[in-house]
């Protein structure tokens, strides 16, 4: 329902030129006004959800908030004190579509082959991270505690909000992601895997080296120096540090990674042809490796959308059970 712009390379469409060869990637300097549904009672919570590539806040927000649970109620009715914010992405030139401007949080050539021209994602992820953080900070200034603010999104909105959440400094009330992925996940994974590899090397040295193998042991240690040096650092902090460095987002010496305490819901359709189910699993596994407490739902008969009413039920339950002070 997000249209062809979320798909892999369509037949007959090829990119022309290199990124930046015929003008800037972003065609506007300001984000459109978000679609907002105000609470019907005293405002206690805020939920900010980002749409998929090629959509907009009004379309996504209207459809999402009018989707019924199995009891026939909508999330808007169930949570009357919640303010819903559905931002709209800037018009950015999509290299995949001959640099045609579309609403997208960042540019990407092929969702299911992200290593191909992966640099296209960086500028948009940087801007979207700053933009989403500014929306969070505005709600805090409006009097909503950070632990009562939930963020998330669908598809590319999930990818960009997930990246932005990992770069945030405080624990949020919750995160809700649907049919998405985490950009540059494989690089963040490498920091966690390096730590495991170093542990294995150390075990081999302890149990596999006898007194008459000192020369061999020395050689092993020499070869492993680089791996062990990385492993002495906190692999979780280094993984998140990479994500920040990747978009030139400043690290903080006082960063206690409080965001890792944010409860996370991820749902994904097994039949998703646009963002493969395996990419959702990869994001899930990385977040678990970072220490997040994950609620994961896979929907066997679902493609690229959210499951009605099942997933709406699950999101309702997640908000009630896991998000702070609901």
Short mmCIF file of N, CA and C in Angstrom, two decimals, residues 15-116:
data_model
loop_
_atom_site.label_atom_id
_atom_site.label_comp_id
_atom_site.label_asym_id
_atom_site.label_seq_id
_atom_site.Cartn_x
_atom_site.Cartn_y
_atom_site.Cartn_z
N UNK A 15 19.28 4.11 -12.88
CA UNK A 15 19.76 5.40 -12.40
C UNK A 15 20.59 6.09 -13.48
N UNK A 16 20.56 7.41 -13.47
CA UNK A 16 21.37 8.16 -14.43
C UNK A 16 22.34 9.04 -13.68
N UNK A 17 23.64 8.88 -13.95
CA UNK A 17 24.64 9.72 -13.32
C UNK A 17 24.96 9.29 -11.91
N UNK A 18 25.87 10.00 -11.28
CA UNK A 18 26.30 9.74 -9.93
C UNK A 18 25.57 10.65 -8.96
N UNK A 19 25.56 10.24 -7.70
CA UNK A 19 24.93 11.07 -6.68
C UNK A 19 25.62 12.43 -6.64
N UNK A 20 24.81 13.48 -6.68
CA UNK A 20 25.36 14.83 -6.60
C UNK A 20 25.84 15.38 -7.92
N UNK A 21 25.69 14.61 -9.01
CA UNK A 21 26.23 15.08 -10.29
C UNK A 21 25.33 16.10 -10.96
N UNK A 22 24.08 16.18 -10.54
CA UNK A 22 23.18 17.14 -11.19
C UNK A 22 22.33 17.87 -10.17
N UNK A 23 22.94 18.22 -9.05
CA UNK A 23 22.21 18.99 -8.05
C UNK A 23 22.14 18.26 -6.73
N UNK A 24 21.64 18.93 -5.69
CA UNK A 24 21.59 18.34 -4.35
C UNK A 24 20.58 17.22 -4.26
N UNK A 25 20.80 16.31 -3.29
CA UNK A 25 19.88 15.20 -3.10
C UNK A 25 18.54 15.67 -2.58
N UNK A 26 18.54 16.67 -1.69
CA UNK A 26 17.30 17.16 -1.12
C UNK A 26 16.80 18.35 -1.92
N UNK A 27 15.51 18.35 -2.26
CA UNK A 27 14.97 19.43 -3.06
C UNK A 27 14.29 20.49 -2.20
N UNK A 28 14.14 20.25 -0.90
CA UNK A 28 13.57 21.24 -0.01
C UNK A 28 14.44 21.34 1.24
N UNK A 29 14.38 22.49 1.90
CA UNK A 29 15.19 22.69 3.10
C UNK A 29 14.39 22.53 4.37
N UNK A 30 13.06 22.51 4.27
CA UNK A 30 12.21 22.40 5.44
C UNK A 30 11.31 21.17 5.31
N UNK A 31 11.00 20.60 6.45
CA UNK A 31 10.04 19.50 6.47
C UNK A 31 8.62 20.07 6.47
N UNK A 32 7.69 19.42 5.75
CA UNK A 32 6.29 19.87 5.80
C UNK A 32 5.74 19.77 7.22
N UNK A 33 4.67 20.48 7.46
CA UNK A 33 4.02 20.39 8.77
C UNK A 33 3.51 18.97 8.98
N UNK A 34 3.73 18.39 10.15
CA UNK A 34 3.26 17.03 10.40
C UNK A 34 1.75 16.97 10.54
N UNK A 35 1.19 15.81 10.28
CA UNK A 35 -0.21 15.54 10.56
C UNK A 35 -0.31 15.18 12.03
N UNK A 36 -1.13 15.92 12.78
CA UNK A 36 -1.22 15.74 14.23
C UNK A 36 -2.66 15.45 14.62
N UNK A 37 -2.83 14.44 15.45
CA UNK A 37 -4.13 14.15 16.07
C UNK A 37 -3.98 14.45 17.55
N UNK A 38 -4.65 15.46 17.99
CA UNK A 38 -4.52 15.89 19.39
C UNK A 38 -5.34 15.00 20.31
N UNK A 39 -4.92 14.88 21.56
CA UNK A 39 -5.67 14.07 22.52
C UNK A 39 -7.05 14.65 22.80
N UNK A 40 -7.96 13.80 23.19
CA UNK A 40 -9.32 14.26 23.51
C UNK A 40 -9.50 14.46 25.01
N UNK A 41 -8.48 14.06 25.78
CA UNK A 41 -8.46 14.34 27.22
C UNK A 41 -7.13 15.00 27.54
N UNK A 42 -6.81 15.17 28.80
CA UNK A 42 -5.56 15.80 29.20
C UNK A 42 -4.36 15.07 28.58
N UNK A 43 -3.45 15.82 27.97
CA UNK A 43 -2.33 15.27 27.22
C UNK A 43 -1.29 14.67 28.17
N UNK A 44 -1.07 13.34 28.06
CA UNK A 44 -0.10 12.67 28.93
C UNK A 44 1.01 11.97 28.16
N UNK A 45 0.76 11.60 26.90
CA UNK A 45 1.74 10.84 26.12
C UNK A 45 1.77 11.36 24.68
N UNK A 46 2.89 11.09 24.01
CA UNK A 46 3.02 11.43 22.60
C UNK A 46 3.61 10.24 21.85
N UNK A 47 3.03 9.91 20.71
CA UNK A 47 3.55 8.86 19.83
C UNK A 47 3.86 9.49 18.47
N UNK A 48 5.11 9.31 18.01
CA UNK A 48 5.57 9.88 16.74
C UNK A 48 5.91 8.72 15.81
N UNK A 49 5.20 8.61 14.68
CA UNK A 49 5.41 7.51 13.75
C UNK A 49 5.71 8.05 12.35
N UNK A 50 6.71 7.46 11.70
CA UNK A 50 7.15 7.90 10.38
C UNK A 50 6.61 6.98 9.29
N UNK A 51 6.16 7.57 8.20
CA UNK A 51 5.59 6.82 7.07
C UNK A 51 6.68 6.16 6.24
N UNK A 52 6.25 5.34 5.29
CA UNK A 52 7.16 4.68 4.37
C UNK A 52 7.52 5.56 3.19
N UNK A 53 8.47 5.09 2.42
CA UNK A 53 8.97 5.83 1.26
C UNK A 53 7.84 6.05 0.25
N UNK A 54 7.69 7.30 -0.19
CA UNK A 54 6.69 7.63 -1.19
C UNK A 54 5.33 7.99 -0.63
N UNK A 55 5.15 7.87 0.69
CA UNK A 55 3.88 8.20 1.32
C UNK A 55 3.99 9.58 1.98
N UNK A 56 3.10 9.86 2.92
CA UNK A 56 3.16 11.12 3.66
C UNK A 56 2.47 10.93 5.00
N UNK A 57 2.64 11.89 5.89
CA UNK A 57 2.11 11.77 7.23
C UNK A 57 0.60 11.69 7.29
N UNK A 58 -0.09 12.47 6.46
CA UNK A 58 -1.55 12.48 6.46
C UNK A 58 -2.11 11.12 6.04
N UNK A 59 -1.60 10.58 4.95
CA UNK A 59 -2.09 9.30 4.43
C UNK A 59 -1.83 8.18 5.43
N UNK A 60 -0.59 8.08 5.87
CA UNK A 60 -0.23 7.00 6.80
C UNK A 60 -0.95 7.15 8.13
N UNK A 61 -0.96 8.37 8.66
CA UNK A 61 -1.58 8.60 9.96
C UNK A 61 -3.07 8.34 9.97
N UNK A 62 -3.75 8.76 8.91
CA UNK A 62 -5.19 8.55 8.83
C UNK A 62 -5.52 7.06 8.78
N UNK A 63 -4.80 6.32 7.96
CA UNK A 63 -5.05 4.88 7.84
C UNK A 63 -4.71 4.14 9.14
N UNK A 64 -3.58 4.51 9.75
CA UNK A 64 -3.15 3.79 10.94
C UNK A 64 -4.10 4.01 12.11
N UNK A 65 -4.47 5.24 12.34
CA UNK A 65 -5.29 5.55 13.52
C UNK A 65 -6.76 5.16 13.35
N UNK A 66 -7.17 4.85 12.14
CA UNK A 66 -8.54 4.38 11.93
C UNK A 66 -8.61 2.86 11.78
N UNK A 67 -7.46 2.18 11.91
CA UNK A 67 -7.43 0.71 11.85
C UNK A 67 -7.96 0.15 13.16
N UNK A 68 -8.84 -0.83 13.07
CA UNK A 68 -9.50 -1.36 14.26
C UNK A 68 -8.74 -2.52 14.89
N UNK A 69 -8.86 -2.61 16.20
CA UNK A 69 -8.43 -3.80 16.91
C UNK A 69 -9.50 -4.88 16.74
N UNK A 70 -9.26 -6.04 17.31
CA UNK A 70 -10.25 -7.13 17.21
C UNK A 70 -11.54 -6.82 17.95
N UNK A 71 -11.51 -5.83 18.84
CA UNK A 71 -12.73 -5.43 19.56
C UNK A 71 -13.48 -4.32 18.84
N UNK A 72 -12.94 -3.87 17.69
CA UNK A 72 -13.61 -2.84 16.92
C UNK A 72 -13.21 -1.43 17.29
N UNK A 73 -12.30 -1.29 18.27
CA UNK A 73 -11.85 0.04 18.67
C UNK A 73 -10.57 0.43 17.92
N UNK A 74 -10.33 1.72 17.82
CA UNK A 74 -9.09 2.23 17.24
C UNK A 74 -8.12 2.59 18.35
N UNK A 75 -6.83 2.67 18.00
CA UNK A 75 -5.82 3.06 18.98
C UNK A 75 -6.09 4.48 19.48
N UNK A 76 -6.59 5.33 18.61
CA UNK A 76 -6.90 6.71 19.01
C UNK A 76 -7.96 6.71 20.11
N UNK A 77 -8.94 5.84 19.99
CA UNK A 77 -10.00 5.77 21.00
C UNK A 77 -9.51 5.12 22.30
N UNK A 78 -8.64 4.11 22.14
CA UNK A 78 -8.14 3.39 23.32
C UNK A 78 -7.23 4.27 24.16
N UNK A 79 -6.49 5.17 23.49
CA UNK A 79 -5.53 6.04 24.19
C UNK A 79 -5.91 7.51 23.99
N UNK A 80 -6.99 7.97 24.64
CA UNK A 80 -7.50 9.32 24.39
C UNK A 80 -6.56 10.44 24.87
N UNK A 81 -5.62 10.13 25.77
CA UNK A 81 -4.73 11.18 26.27
C UNK A 81 -3.44 11.28 25.46
N UNK A 82 -3.38 10.54 24.35
CA UNK A 82 -2.17 10.51 23.52
C UNK A 82 -2.27 11.48 22.36
N UNK A 83 -1.21 12.20 22.14
CA UNK A 83 -1.04 13.04 20.96
C UNK A 83 -0.29 12.22 19.91
N UNK A 84 -0.87 12.09 18.73
CA UNK A 84 -0.25 11.34 17.63
C UNK A 84 0.37 12.31 16.64
N UNK A 85 1.64 12.11 16.33
CA UNK A 85 2.34 12.97 15.38
C UNK A 85 2.82 12.11 14.22
N UNK A 86 2.42 12.48 13.01
CA UNK A 86 2.83 11.77 11.80
C UNK A 86 3.55 12.76 10.87
N UNK A 87 4.86 12.85 10.99
CA UNK A 87 5.62 13.78 10.14
C UNK A 87 5.62 13.32 8.68
N UNK A 88 5.93 14.25 7.80
CA UNK A 88 6.11 13.94 6.38
C UNK A 88 7.56 14.19 5.99
N UNK A 89 8.14 13.25 5.27
CA UNK A 89 9.53 13.38 4.84
C UNK A 89 9.68 14.47 3.79
N UNK A 90 10.87 15.01 3.72
CA UNK A 90 11.19 15.95 2.64
C UNK A 90 11.08 15.27 1.28
N UNK A 91 10.93 16.10 0.26
CA UNK A 91 11.09 15.60 -1.10
C UNK A 91 12.60 15.48 -1.36
N UNK A 92 13.04 14.27 -1.58
CA UNK A 92 14.44 14.02 -1.89
C UNK A 92 14.53 13.33 -3.24
N UNK A 93 15.58 13.64 -3.96
CA UNK A 93 15.77 13.01 -5.28
C UNK A 93 16.13 11.55 -5.10
N UNK A 94 15.39 10.66 -5.76
CA UNK A 94 15.63 9.23 -5.67
C UNK A 94 16.46 8.77 -6.86
N UNK A 95 17.68 8.37 -6.60
CA UNK A 95 18.57 7.93 -7.67
C UNK A 95 17.96 6.74 -8.42
N UNK A 96 17.25 5.88 -7.70
CA UNK A 96 16.62 4.72 -8.31
C UNK A 96 15.63 5.13 -9.40
N UNK A 97 14.95 6.26 -9.22
CA UNK A 97 13.93 6.71 -10.15
C UNK A 97 14.40 7.92 -10.94
N UNK A 98 15.62 7.84 -11.45
CA UNK A 98 16.19 8.88 -12.30
C UNK A 98 16.15 10.25 -11.63
N UNK A 99 16.40 10.25 -10.32
CA UNK A 99 16.49 11.47 -9.50
C UNK A 99 15.16 12.22 -9.41
N UNK A 100 14.07 11.52 -9.57
CA UNK A 100 12.75 12.12 -9.38
C UNK A 100 12.54 12.41 -7.90
N UNK A 101 12.06 13.60 -7.54
CA UNK A 101 11.82 13.91 -6.12
C UNK A 101 10.62 13.14 -5.58
N UNK A 102 10.83 12.45 -4.47
CA UNK A 102 9.75 11.75 -3.78
C UNK A 102 9.91 11.97 -2.28
N UNK A 103 8.84 11.73 -1.53
CA UNK A 103 8.94 11.80 -0.07
C UNK A 103 9.72 10.58 0.42
N UNK A 104 10.90 10.80 0.92
CA UNK A 104 11.69 9.71 1.49
C UNK A 104 12.59 10.26 2.59
N UNK A 105 12.78 9.45 3.61
CA UNK A 105 13.59 9.88 4.75
C UNK A 105 15.07 9.83 4.42
N UNK A 106 15.44 8.95 3.51
CA UNK A 106 16.81 8.89 3.00
C UNK A 106 16.76 8.17 1.66
N UNK A 107 17.77 8.36 0.84
CA UNK A 107 17.80 7.71 -0.46
C UNK A 107 18.45 6.33 -0.31
N UNK A 108 18.05 5.41 -1.17
CA UNK A 108 18.62 4.06 -1.16
C UNK A 108 18.40 3.46 -2.53
N UNK A 109 19.36 2.66 -2.96
CA UNK A 109 19.27 2.07 -4.29
C UNK A 109 18.46 0.78 -4.29
N UNK A 110 18.74 -0.10 -3.32
CA UNK A 110 18.06 -1.40 -3.28
C UNK A 110 17.98 -1.83 -1.82
N UNK A 111 16.77 -1.87 -1.28
CA UNK A 111 16.58 -2.19 0.13
C UNK A 111 17.17 -3.55 0.47
N UNK A 112 17.01 -4.52 -0.43
CA UNK A 112 17.44 -5.88 -0.13
C UNK A 112 18.87 -6.16 -0.57
N UNK A 113 19.56 -5.14 -1.04
CA UNK A 113 20.99 -5.24 -1.36
C UNK A 113 21.63 -3.91 -0.97
N UNK A 114 21.64 -3.66 0.34
CA UNK A 114 21.98 -2.32 0.82
C UNK A 114 23.45 -1.96 0.67
N UNK A 115 24.30 -2.94 0.46
CA UNK A 115 25.72 -2.64 0.28
C UNK A 115 25.99 -1.96 -1.06
N UNK A 116 25.05 -2.08 -2.00
CA UNK A 116 25.22 -1.44 -3.31
C UNK A 116 24.90 0.05 -3.19
#
